[in-house]
PDB file of C-alpha atoms in Angstrom:
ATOM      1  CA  UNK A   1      63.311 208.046  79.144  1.00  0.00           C
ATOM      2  CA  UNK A   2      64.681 208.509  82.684  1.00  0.00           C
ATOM      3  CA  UNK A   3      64.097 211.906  84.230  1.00  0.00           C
ATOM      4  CA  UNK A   4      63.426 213.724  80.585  1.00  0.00           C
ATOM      5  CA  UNK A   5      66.947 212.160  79.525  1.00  0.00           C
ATOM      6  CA  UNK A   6      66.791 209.440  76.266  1.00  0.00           C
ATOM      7  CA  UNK A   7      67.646 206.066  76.912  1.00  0.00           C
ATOM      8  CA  UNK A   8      70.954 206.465  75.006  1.00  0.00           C
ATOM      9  CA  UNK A   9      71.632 209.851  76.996  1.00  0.00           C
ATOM     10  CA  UNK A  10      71.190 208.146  80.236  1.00  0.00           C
ATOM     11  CA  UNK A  11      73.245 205.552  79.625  1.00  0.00           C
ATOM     12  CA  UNK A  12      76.264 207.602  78.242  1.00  0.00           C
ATOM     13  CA  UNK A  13      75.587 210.084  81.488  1.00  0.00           C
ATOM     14  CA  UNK A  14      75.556 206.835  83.620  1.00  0.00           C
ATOM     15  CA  UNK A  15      79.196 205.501  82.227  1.00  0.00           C
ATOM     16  CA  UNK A  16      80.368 209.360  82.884  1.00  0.00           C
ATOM     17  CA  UNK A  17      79.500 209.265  86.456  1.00  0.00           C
ATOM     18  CA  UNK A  18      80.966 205.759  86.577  1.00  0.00           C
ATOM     19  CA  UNK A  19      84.047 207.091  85.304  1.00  0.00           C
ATOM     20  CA  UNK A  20      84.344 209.822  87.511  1.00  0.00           C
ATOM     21  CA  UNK A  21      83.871 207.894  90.684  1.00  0.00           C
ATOM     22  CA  UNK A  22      86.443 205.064  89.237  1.00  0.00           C
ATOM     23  CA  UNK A  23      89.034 208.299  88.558  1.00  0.00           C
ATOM     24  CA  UNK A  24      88.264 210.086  92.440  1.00  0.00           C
ATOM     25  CA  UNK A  25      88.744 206.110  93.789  1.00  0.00           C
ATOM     26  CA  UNK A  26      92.536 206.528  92.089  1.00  0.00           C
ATOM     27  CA  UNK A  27      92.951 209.701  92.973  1.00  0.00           C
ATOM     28  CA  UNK A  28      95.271 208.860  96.548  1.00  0.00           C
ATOM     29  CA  UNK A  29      97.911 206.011  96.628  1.00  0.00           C
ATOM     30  CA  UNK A  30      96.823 202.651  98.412  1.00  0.00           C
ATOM     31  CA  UNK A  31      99.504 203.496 101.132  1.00  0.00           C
ATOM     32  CA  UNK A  32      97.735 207.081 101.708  1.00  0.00           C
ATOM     33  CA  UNK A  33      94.241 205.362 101.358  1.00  0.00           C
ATOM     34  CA  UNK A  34      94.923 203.423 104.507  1.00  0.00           C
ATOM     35  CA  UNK A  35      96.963 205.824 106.345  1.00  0.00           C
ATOM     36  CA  UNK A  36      93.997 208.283 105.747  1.00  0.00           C
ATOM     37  CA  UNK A  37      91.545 205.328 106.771  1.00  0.00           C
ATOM     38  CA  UNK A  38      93.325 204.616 109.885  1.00  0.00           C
ATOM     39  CA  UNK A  39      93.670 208.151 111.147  1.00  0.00           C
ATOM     40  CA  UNK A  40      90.071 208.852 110.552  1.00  0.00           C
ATOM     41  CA  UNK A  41      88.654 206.160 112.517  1.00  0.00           C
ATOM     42  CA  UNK A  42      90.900 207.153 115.556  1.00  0.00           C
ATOM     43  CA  UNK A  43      89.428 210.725 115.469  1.00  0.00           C
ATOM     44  CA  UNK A  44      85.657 209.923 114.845  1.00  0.00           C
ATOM     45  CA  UNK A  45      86.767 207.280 117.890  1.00  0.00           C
ATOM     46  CA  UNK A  46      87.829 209.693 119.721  1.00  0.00           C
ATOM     47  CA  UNK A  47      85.109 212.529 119.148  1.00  0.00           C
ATOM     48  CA  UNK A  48      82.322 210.306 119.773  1.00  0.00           C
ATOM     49  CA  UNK A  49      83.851 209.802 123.067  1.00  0.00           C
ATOM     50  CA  UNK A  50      84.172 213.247 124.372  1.00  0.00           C
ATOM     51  CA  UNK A  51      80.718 214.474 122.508  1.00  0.00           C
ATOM     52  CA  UNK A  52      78.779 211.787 122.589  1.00  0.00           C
ATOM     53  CA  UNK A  53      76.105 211.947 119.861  1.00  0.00           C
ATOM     54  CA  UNK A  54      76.825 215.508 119.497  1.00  0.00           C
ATOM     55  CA  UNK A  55      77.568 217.003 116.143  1.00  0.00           C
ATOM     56  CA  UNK A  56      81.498 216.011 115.387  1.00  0.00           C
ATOM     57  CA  UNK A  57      81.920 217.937 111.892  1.00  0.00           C
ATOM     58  CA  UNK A  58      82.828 220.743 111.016  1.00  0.00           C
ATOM     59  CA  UNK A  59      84.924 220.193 113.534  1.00  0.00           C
ATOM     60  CA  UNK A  60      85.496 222.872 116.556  1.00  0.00           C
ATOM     61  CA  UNK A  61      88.856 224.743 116.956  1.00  0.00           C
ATOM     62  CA  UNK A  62      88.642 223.566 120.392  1.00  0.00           C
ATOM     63  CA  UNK A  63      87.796 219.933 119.587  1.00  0.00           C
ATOM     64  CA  UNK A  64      91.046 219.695 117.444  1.00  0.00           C
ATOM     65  CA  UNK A  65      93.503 221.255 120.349  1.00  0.00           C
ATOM     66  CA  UNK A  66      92.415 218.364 122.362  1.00  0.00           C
ATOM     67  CA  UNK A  67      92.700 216.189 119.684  1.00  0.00           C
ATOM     68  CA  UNK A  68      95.898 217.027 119.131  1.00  0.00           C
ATOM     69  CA  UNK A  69      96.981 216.900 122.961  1.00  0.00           C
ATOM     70  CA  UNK A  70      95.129 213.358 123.233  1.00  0.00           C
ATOM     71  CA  UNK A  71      97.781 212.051 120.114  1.00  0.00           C
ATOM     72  CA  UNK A  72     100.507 213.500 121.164  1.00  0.00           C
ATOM     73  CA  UNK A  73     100.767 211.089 124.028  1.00  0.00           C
ATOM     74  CA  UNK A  74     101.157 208.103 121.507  1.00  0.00           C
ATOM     75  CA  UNK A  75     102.766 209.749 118.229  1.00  0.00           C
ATOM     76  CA  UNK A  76     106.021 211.973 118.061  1.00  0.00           C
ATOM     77  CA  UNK A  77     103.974 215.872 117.120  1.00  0.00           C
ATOM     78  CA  UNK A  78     106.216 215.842 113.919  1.00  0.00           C
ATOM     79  CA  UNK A  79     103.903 212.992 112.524  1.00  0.00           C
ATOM     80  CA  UNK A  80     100.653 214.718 113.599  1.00  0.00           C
ATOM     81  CA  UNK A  81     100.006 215.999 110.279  1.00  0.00           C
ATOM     82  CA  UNK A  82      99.423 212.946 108.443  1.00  0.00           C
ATOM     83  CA  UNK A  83      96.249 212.847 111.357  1.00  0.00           C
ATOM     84  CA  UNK A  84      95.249 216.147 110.136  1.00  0.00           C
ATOM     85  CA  UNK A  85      95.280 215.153 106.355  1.00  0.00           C
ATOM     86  CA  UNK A  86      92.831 212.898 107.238  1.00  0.00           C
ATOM     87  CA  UNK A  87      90.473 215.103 108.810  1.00  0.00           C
ATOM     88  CA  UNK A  88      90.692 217.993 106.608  1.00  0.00           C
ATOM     89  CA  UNK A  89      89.765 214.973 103.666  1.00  0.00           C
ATOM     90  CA  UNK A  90      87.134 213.772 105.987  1.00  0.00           C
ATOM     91  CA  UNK A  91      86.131 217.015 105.778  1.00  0.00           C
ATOM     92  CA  UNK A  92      86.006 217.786 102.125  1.00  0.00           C
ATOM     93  CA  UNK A  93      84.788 214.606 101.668  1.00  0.00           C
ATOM     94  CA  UNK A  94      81.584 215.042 102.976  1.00  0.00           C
ATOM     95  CA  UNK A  95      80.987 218.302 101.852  1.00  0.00           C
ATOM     96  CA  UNK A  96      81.944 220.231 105.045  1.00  0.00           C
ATOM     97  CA  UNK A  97      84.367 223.700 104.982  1.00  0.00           C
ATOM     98  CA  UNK A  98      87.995 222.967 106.066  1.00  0.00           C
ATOM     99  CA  UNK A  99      89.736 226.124 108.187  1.00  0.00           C
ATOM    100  CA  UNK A 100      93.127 225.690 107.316  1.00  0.00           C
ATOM    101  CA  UNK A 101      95.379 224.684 110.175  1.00  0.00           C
ATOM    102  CA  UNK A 102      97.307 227.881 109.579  1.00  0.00           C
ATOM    103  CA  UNK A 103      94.008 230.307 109.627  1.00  0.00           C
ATOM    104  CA  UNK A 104      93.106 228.373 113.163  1.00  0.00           C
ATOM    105  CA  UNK A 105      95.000 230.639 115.837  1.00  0.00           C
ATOM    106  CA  UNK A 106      94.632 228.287 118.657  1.00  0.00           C
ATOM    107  CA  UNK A 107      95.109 224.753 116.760  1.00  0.00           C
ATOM    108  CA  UNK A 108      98.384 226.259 115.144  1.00  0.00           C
ATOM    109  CA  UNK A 109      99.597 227.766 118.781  1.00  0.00           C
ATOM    110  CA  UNK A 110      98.469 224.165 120.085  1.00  0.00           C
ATOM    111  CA  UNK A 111     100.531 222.152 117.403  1.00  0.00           C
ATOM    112  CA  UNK A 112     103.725 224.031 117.641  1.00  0.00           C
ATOM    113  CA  UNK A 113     103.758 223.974 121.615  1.00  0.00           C
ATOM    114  CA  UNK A 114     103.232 220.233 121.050  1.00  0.00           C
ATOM    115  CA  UNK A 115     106.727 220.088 118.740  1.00  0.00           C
ATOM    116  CA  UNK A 116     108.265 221.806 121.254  1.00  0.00           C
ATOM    117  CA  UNK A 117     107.539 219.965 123.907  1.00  0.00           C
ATOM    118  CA  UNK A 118     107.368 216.678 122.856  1.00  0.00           C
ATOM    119  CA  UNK A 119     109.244 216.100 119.484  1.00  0.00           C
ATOM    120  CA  UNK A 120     112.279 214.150 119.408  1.00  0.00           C
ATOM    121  CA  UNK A 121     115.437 214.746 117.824  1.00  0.00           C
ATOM    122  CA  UNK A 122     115.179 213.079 114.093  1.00  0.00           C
ATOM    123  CA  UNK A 123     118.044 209.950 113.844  1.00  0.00           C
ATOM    124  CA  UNK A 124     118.745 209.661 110.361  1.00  0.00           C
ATOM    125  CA  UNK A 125     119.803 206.670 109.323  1.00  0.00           C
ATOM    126  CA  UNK A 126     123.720 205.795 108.146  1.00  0.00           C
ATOM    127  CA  UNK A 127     124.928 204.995 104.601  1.00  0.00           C
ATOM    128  CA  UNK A 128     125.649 202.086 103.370  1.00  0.00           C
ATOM    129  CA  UNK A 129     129.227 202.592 101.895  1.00  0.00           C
ATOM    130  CA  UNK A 130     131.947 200.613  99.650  1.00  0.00           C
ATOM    131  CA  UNK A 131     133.517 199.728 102.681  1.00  0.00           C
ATOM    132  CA  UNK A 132     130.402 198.241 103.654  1.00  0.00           C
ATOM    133  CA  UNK A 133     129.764 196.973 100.774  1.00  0.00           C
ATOM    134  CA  UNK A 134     133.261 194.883 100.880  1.00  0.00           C
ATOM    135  CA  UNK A 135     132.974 193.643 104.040  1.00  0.00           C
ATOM    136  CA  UNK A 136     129.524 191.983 103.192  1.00  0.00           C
ATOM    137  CA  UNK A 137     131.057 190.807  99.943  1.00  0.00           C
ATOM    138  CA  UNK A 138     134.492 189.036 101.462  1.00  0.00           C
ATOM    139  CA  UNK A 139     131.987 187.624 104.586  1.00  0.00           C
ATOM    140  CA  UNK A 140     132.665 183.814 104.952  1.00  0.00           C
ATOM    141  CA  UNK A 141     129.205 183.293 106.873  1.00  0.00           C
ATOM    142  CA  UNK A 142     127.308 184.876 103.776  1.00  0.00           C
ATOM    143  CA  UNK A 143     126.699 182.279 100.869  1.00  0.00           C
ATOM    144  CA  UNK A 144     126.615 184.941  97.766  1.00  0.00           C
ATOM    145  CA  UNK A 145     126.457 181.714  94.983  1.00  0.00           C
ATOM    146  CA  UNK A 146     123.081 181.194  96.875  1.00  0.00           C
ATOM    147  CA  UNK A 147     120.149 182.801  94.369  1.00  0.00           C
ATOM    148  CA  UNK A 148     118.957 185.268  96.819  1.00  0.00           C
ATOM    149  CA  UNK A 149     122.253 186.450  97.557  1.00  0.00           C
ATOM    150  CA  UNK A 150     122.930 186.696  93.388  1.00  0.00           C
ATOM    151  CA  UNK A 151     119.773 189.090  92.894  1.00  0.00           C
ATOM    152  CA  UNK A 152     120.184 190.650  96.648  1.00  0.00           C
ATOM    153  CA  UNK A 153     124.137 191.323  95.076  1.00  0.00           C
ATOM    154  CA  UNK A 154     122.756 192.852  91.774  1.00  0.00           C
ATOM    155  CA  UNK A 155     119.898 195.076  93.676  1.00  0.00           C
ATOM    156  CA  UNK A 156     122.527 196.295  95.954  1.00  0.00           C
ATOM    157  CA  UNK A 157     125.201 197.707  93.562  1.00  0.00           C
ATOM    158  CA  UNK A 158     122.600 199.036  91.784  1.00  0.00           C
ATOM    159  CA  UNK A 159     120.702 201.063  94.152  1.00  0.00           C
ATOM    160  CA  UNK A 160     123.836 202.146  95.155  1.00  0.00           C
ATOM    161  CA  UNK A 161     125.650 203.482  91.985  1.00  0.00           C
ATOM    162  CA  UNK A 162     122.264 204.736  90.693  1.00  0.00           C
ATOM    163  CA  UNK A 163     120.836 206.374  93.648  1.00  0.00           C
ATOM    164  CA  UNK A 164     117.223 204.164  93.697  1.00  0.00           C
ATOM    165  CA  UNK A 165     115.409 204.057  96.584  1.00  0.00           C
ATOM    166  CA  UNK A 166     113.956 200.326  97.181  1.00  0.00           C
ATOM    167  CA  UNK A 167     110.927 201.109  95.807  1.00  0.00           C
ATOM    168  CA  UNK A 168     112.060 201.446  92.567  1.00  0.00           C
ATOM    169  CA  UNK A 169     113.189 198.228  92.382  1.00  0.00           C
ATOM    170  CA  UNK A 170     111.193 195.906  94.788  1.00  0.00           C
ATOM    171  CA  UNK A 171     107.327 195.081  95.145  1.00  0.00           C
ATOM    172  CA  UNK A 172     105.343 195.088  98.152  1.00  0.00           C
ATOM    173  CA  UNK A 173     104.096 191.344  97.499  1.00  0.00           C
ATOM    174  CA  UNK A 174     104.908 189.073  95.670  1.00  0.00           C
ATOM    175  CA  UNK A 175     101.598 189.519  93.756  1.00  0.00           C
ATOM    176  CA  UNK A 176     101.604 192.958  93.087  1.00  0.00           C
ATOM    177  CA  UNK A 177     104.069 193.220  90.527  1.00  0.00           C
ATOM    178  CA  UNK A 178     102.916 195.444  87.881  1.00  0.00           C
ATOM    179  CA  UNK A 179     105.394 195.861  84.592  1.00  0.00           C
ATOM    180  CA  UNK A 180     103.847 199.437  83.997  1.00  0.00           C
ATOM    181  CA  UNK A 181     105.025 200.585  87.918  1.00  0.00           C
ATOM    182  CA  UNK A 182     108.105 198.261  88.580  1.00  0.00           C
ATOM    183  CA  UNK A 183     111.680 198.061  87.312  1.00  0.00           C
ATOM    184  CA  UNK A 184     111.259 195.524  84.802  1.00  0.00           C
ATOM    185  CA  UNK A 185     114.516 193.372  82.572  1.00  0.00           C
ATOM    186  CA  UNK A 186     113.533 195.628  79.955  1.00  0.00           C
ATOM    187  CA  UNK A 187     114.083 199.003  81.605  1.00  0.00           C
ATOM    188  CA  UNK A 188     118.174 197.496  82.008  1.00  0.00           C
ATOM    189  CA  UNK A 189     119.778 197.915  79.139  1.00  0.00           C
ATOM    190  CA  UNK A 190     123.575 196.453  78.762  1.00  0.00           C
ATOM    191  CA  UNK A 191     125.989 198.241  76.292  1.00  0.00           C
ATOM    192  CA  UNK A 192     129.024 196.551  77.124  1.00  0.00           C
ATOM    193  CA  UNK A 193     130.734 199.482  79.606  1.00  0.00           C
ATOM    194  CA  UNK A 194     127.162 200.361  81.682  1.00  0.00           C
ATOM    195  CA  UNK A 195     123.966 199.269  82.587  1.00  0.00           C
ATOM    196  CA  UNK A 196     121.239 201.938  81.537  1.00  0.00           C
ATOM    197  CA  UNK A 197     118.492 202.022  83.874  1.00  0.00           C
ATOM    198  CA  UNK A 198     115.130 203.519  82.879  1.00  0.00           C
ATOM    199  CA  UNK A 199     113.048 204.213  85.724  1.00  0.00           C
ATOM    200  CA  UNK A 200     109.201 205.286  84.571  1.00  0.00           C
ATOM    201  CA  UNK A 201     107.779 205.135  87.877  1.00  0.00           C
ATOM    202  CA  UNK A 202     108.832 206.834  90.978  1.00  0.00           C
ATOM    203  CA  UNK A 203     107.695 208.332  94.237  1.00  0.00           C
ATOM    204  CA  UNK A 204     107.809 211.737  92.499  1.00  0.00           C
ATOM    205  CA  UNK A 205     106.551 210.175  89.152  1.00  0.00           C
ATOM    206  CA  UNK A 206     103.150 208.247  90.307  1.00  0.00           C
ATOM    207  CA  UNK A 207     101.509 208.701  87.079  1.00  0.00           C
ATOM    208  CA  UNK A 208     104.480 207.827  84.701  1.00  0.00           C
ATOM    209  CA  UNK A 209     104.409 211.103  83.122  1.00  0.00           C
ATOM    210  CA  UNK A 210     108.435 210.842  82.722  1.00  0.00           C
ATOM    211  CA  UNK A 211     111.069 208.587  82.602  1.00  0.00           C
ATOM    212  CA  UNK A 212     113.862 209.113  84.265  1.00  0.00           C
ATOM    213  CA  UNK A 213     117.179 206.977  82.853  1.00  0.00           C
ATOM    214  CA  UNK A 214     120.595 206.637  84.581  1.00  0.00           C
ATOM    215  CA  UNK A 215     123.824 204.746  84.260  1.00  0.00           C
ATOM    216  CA  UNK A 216     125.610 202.804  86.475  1.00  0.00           C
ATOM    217  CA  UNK A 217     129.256 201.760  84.692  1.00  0.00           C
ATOM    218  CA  UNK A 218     130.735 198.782  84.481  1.00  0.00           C
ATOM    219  CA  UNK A 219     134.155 197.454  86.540  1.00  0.00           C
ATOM    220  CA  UNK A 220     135.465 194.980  85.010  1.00  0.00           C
ATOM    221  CA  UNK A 221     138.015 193.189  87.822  1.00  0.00           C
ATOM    222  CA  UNK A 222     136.402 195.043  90.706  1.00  0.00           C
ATOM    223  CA  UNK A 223     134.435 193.394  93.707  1.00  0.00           C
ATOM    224  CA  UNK A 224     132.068 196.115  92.941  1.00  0.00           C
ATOM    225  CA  UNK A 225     130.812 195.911  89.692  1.00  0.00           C
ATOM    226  CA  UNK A 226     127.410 196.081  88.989  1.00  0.00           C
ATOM    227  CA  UNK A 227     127.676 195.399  85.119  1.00  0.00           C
ATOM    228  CA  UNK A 228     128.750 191.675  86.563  1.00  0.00           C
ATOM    229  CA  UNK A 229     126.517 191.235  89.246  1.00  0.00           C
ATOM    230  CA  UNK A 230     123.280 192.310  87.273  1.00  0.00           C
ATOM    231  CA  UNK A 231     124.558 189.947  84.595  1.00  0.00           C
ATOM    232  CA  UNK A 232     124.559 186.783  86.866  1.00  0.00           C
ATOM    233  CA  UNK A 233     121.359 188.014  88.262  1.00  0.00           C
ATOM    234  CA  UNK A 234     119.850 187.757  84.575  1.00  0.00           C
ATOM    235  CA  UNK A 235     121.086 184.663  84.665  1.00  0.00           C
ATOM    236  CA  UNK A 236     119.361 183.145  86.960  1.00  0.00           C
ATOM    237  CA  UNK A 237     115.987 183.472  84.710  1.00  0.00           C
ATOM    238  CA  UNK A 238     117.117 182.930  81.381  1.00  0.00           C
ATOM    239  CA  UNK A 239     113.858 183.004  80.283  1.00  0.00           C
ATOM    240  CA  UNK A 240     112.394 185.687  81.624  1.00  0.00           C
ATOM    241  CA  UNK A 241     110.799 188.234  79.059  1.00  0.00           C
ATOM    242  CA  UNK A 242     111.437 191.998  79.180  1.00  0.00           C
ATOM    243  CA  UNK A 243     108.277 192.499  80.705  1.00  0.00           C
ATOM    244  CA  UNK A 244     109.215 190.810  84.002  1.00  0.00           C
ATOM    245  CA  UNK A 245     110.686 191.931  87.506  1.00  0.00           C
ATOM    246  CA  UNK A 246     113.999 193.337  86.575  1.00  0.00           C
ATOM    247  CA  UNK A 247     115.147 191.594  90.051  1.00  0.00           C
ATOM    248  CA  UNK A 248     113.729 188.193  90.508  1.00  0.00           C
ATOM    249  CA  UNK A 249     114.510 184.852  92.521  1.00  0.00           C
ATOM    250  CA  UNK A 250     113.937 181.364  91.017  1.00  0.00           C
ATOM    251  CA  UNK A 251     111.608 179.402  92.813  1.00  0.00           C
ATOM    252  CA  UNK A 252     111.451 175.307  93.522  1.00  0.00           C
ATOM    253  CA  UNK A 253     108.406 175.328  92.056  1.00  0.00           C
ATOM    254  CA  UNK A 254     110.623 176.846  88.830  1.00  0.00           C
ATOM    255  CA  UNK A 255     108.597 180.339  88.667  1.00  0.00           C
ATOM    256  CA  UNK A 256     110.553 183.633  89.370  1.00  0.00           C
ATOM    257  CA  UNK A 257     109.432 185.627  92.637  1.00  0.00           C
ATOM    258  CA  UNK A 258     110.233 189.362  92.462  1.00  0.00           C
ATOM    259  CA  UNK A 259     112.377 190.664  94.899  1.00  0.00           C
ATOM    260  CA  UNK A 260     109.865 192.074  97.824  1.00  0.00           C
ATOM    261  CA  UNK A 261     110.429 194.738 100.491  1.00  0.00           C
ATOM    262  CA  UNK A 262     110.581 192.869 102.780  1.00  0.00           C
ATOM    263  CA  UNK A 263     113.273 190.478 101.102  1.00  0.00           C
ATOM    264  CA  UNK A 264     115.692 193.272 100.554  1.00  0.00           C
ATOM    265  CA  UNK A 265     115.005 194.985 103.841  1.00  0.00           C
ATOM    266  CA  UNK A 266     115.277 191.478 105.990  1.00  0.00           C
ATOM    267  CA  UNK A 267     118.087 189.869 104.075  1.00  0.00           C
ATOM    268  CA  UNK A 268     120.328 193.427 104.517  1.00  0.00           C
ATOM    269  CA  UNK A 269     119.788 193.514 107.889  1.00  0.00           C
ATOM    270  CA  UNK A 270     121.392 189.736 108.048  1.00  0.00           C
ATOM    271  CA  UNK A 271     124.099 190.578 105.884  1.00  0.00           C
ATOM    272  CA  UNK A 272     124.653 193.592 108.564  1.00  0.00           C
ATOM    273  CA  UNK A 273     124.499 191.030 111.484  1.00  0.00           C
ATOM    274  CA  UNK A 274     127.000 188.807 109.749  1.00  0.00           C
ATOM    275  CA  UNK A 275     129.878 191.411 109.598  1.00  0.00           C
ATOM    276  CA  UNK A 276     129.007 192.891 113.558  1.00  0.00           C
ATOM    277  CA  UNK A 277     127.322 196.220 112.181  1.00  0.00           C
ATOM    278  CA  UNK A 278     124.247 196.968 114.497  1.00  0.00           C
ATOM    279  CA  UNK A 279     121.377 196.661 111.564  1.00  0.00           C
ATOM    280  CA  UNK A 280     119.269 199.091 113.326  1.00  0.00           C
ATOM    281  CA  UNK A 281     121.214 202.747 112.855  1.00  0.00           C
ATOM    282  CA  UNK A 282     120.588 201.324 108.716  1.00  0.00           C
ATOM    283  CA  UNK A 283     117.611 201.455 106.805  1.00  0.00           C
ATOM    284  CA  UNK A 284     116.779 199.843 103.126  1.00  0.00           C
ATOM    285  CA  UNK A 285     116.873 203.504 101.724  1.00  0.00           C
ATOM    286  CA  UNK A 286     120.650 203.614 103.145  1.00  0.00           C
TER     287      UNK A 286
END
């Protein structure tokens, strides 16, 4: 008996609570987990130093205004509510009330004199294009027989013709691919005149409740056909299994490495570089 509860009662209760922790630990995305991490030790930082032992939370109207003003010297006032995620989950975390930002006169006054003041003007970043595209194919400098250059070819043409961001088709290590979040052979189907992508994880699908499928169709002759380039890319790792990274490079070692952010990101840029295009105005969501 624990507390009145039988043994068998307690235990079940105990693998409930378990569970629920386990499911609030998964509730936020590793990449908002550290944002959220990082922007709350800068503000508890900075609070301790302007009250001292003082109670910090909930935290003052006036308190945030300086906050606010204090990191605005070092980040653009667009980006200042990520910061304030953080603290309103700090917040709710612990149990204290959360004014929204909106319902504060003072902090909202505060914040929108800051993006007037201080905000600069948003640069988006240019397309890549089929002209582009070309001129990176018919390059001397590039070697595009090279395996990198096969699978960078492939990932290209097919983030182009089927709209993917790089997520959907890169990892962020090499050891984190995971066949039920990543693009893998088996989510490319050929049918002769397209590729058939099926994309079940997405930046607006992080729990897989969807899939979303598009084409990308073939061009037989053309230097820009993806049914061709995603072909030799296959070939590369004949025997991969459905299961593995849709885009992958053969190693010395005679493993596959999946095609990272970093890879895609890096090796564009160079490709840029090689045909005189400043890499910079281009991003790998171009």
């Amino acid at each position: 008996m624990i507390h009145g509860v039988p043994a068998c009662a307690a235990e079940v209760l105990e693998w409930l609570s378990a569970g629920v922790a386990r499911s609030v630990a998964y509730a936020l995305a590793d990449s908002t987990k550290k944002q959220y991490h990082g922007a709350e030790t800068i503000f508890l930082l900075f609070c301790l130093f302007v009250r001292g032992s003082q109670p910090i939370l909930p935290v003052s109207d006036g308190l945030l205004c300086m906050y606010l003003q204090w990191r605005s010297l070092t980040v653009d006032p667009k980006n200042l509510k990520t910061g304030l995620s953080a603290v309103r989950y700090l917040h709710e975390r612990l149990g204290h009330t959360w004014v929204p930002v909106v319902d504060r006169f003072m902090v909202h006054r505060c914040l929108m004199g800051l993006k007037r003041l201080c905000c600069t003007p948003v640069q988006q970043k240019l397309p890549i294009t089929p002209a582009l595209l070309a001129r990176m194919r018919r390059c001397e400098t590039i070697d595009w027989t090279h395996p990198l250059m096969v699978v960078m070819w492939a990932a290209m043409l097919s983030a182009f013709y089927c709209f993917l961001r790089k997520d959907n088709f890169t990892v962020d290590k090499q050891n984190a691919y995971n066949y039920r979040r990543h693009l893998a052979r088996g989510d490319i189907k050929f049918d002769g005149k397209s590729l058939k992508f099926t994309l079940r994880h997405s930046k607006t699908n992080q729990f897989g409740l969807r899939e979303h499928v598009t084409v990308a169709h073939a061009m037989p002759g053309r230097l820009l056909d993806p049914y061709e380039a995603v072909l030799k890319a296959f070939a590369l790792c004949p025997r991969a299994t459905v299961t593995d990274p849709a885009f992958a490079v053969p190693s010395a070692q005679g493993r596959t490495v999946p095609l990272t952010h970093s890879m895609f990101v890096d090796t564009l840029r160079w490709c840029l570089c090689q045909i005189g295009v400043d890499p910079s105005v281009y991003s790998g969501h171009s």
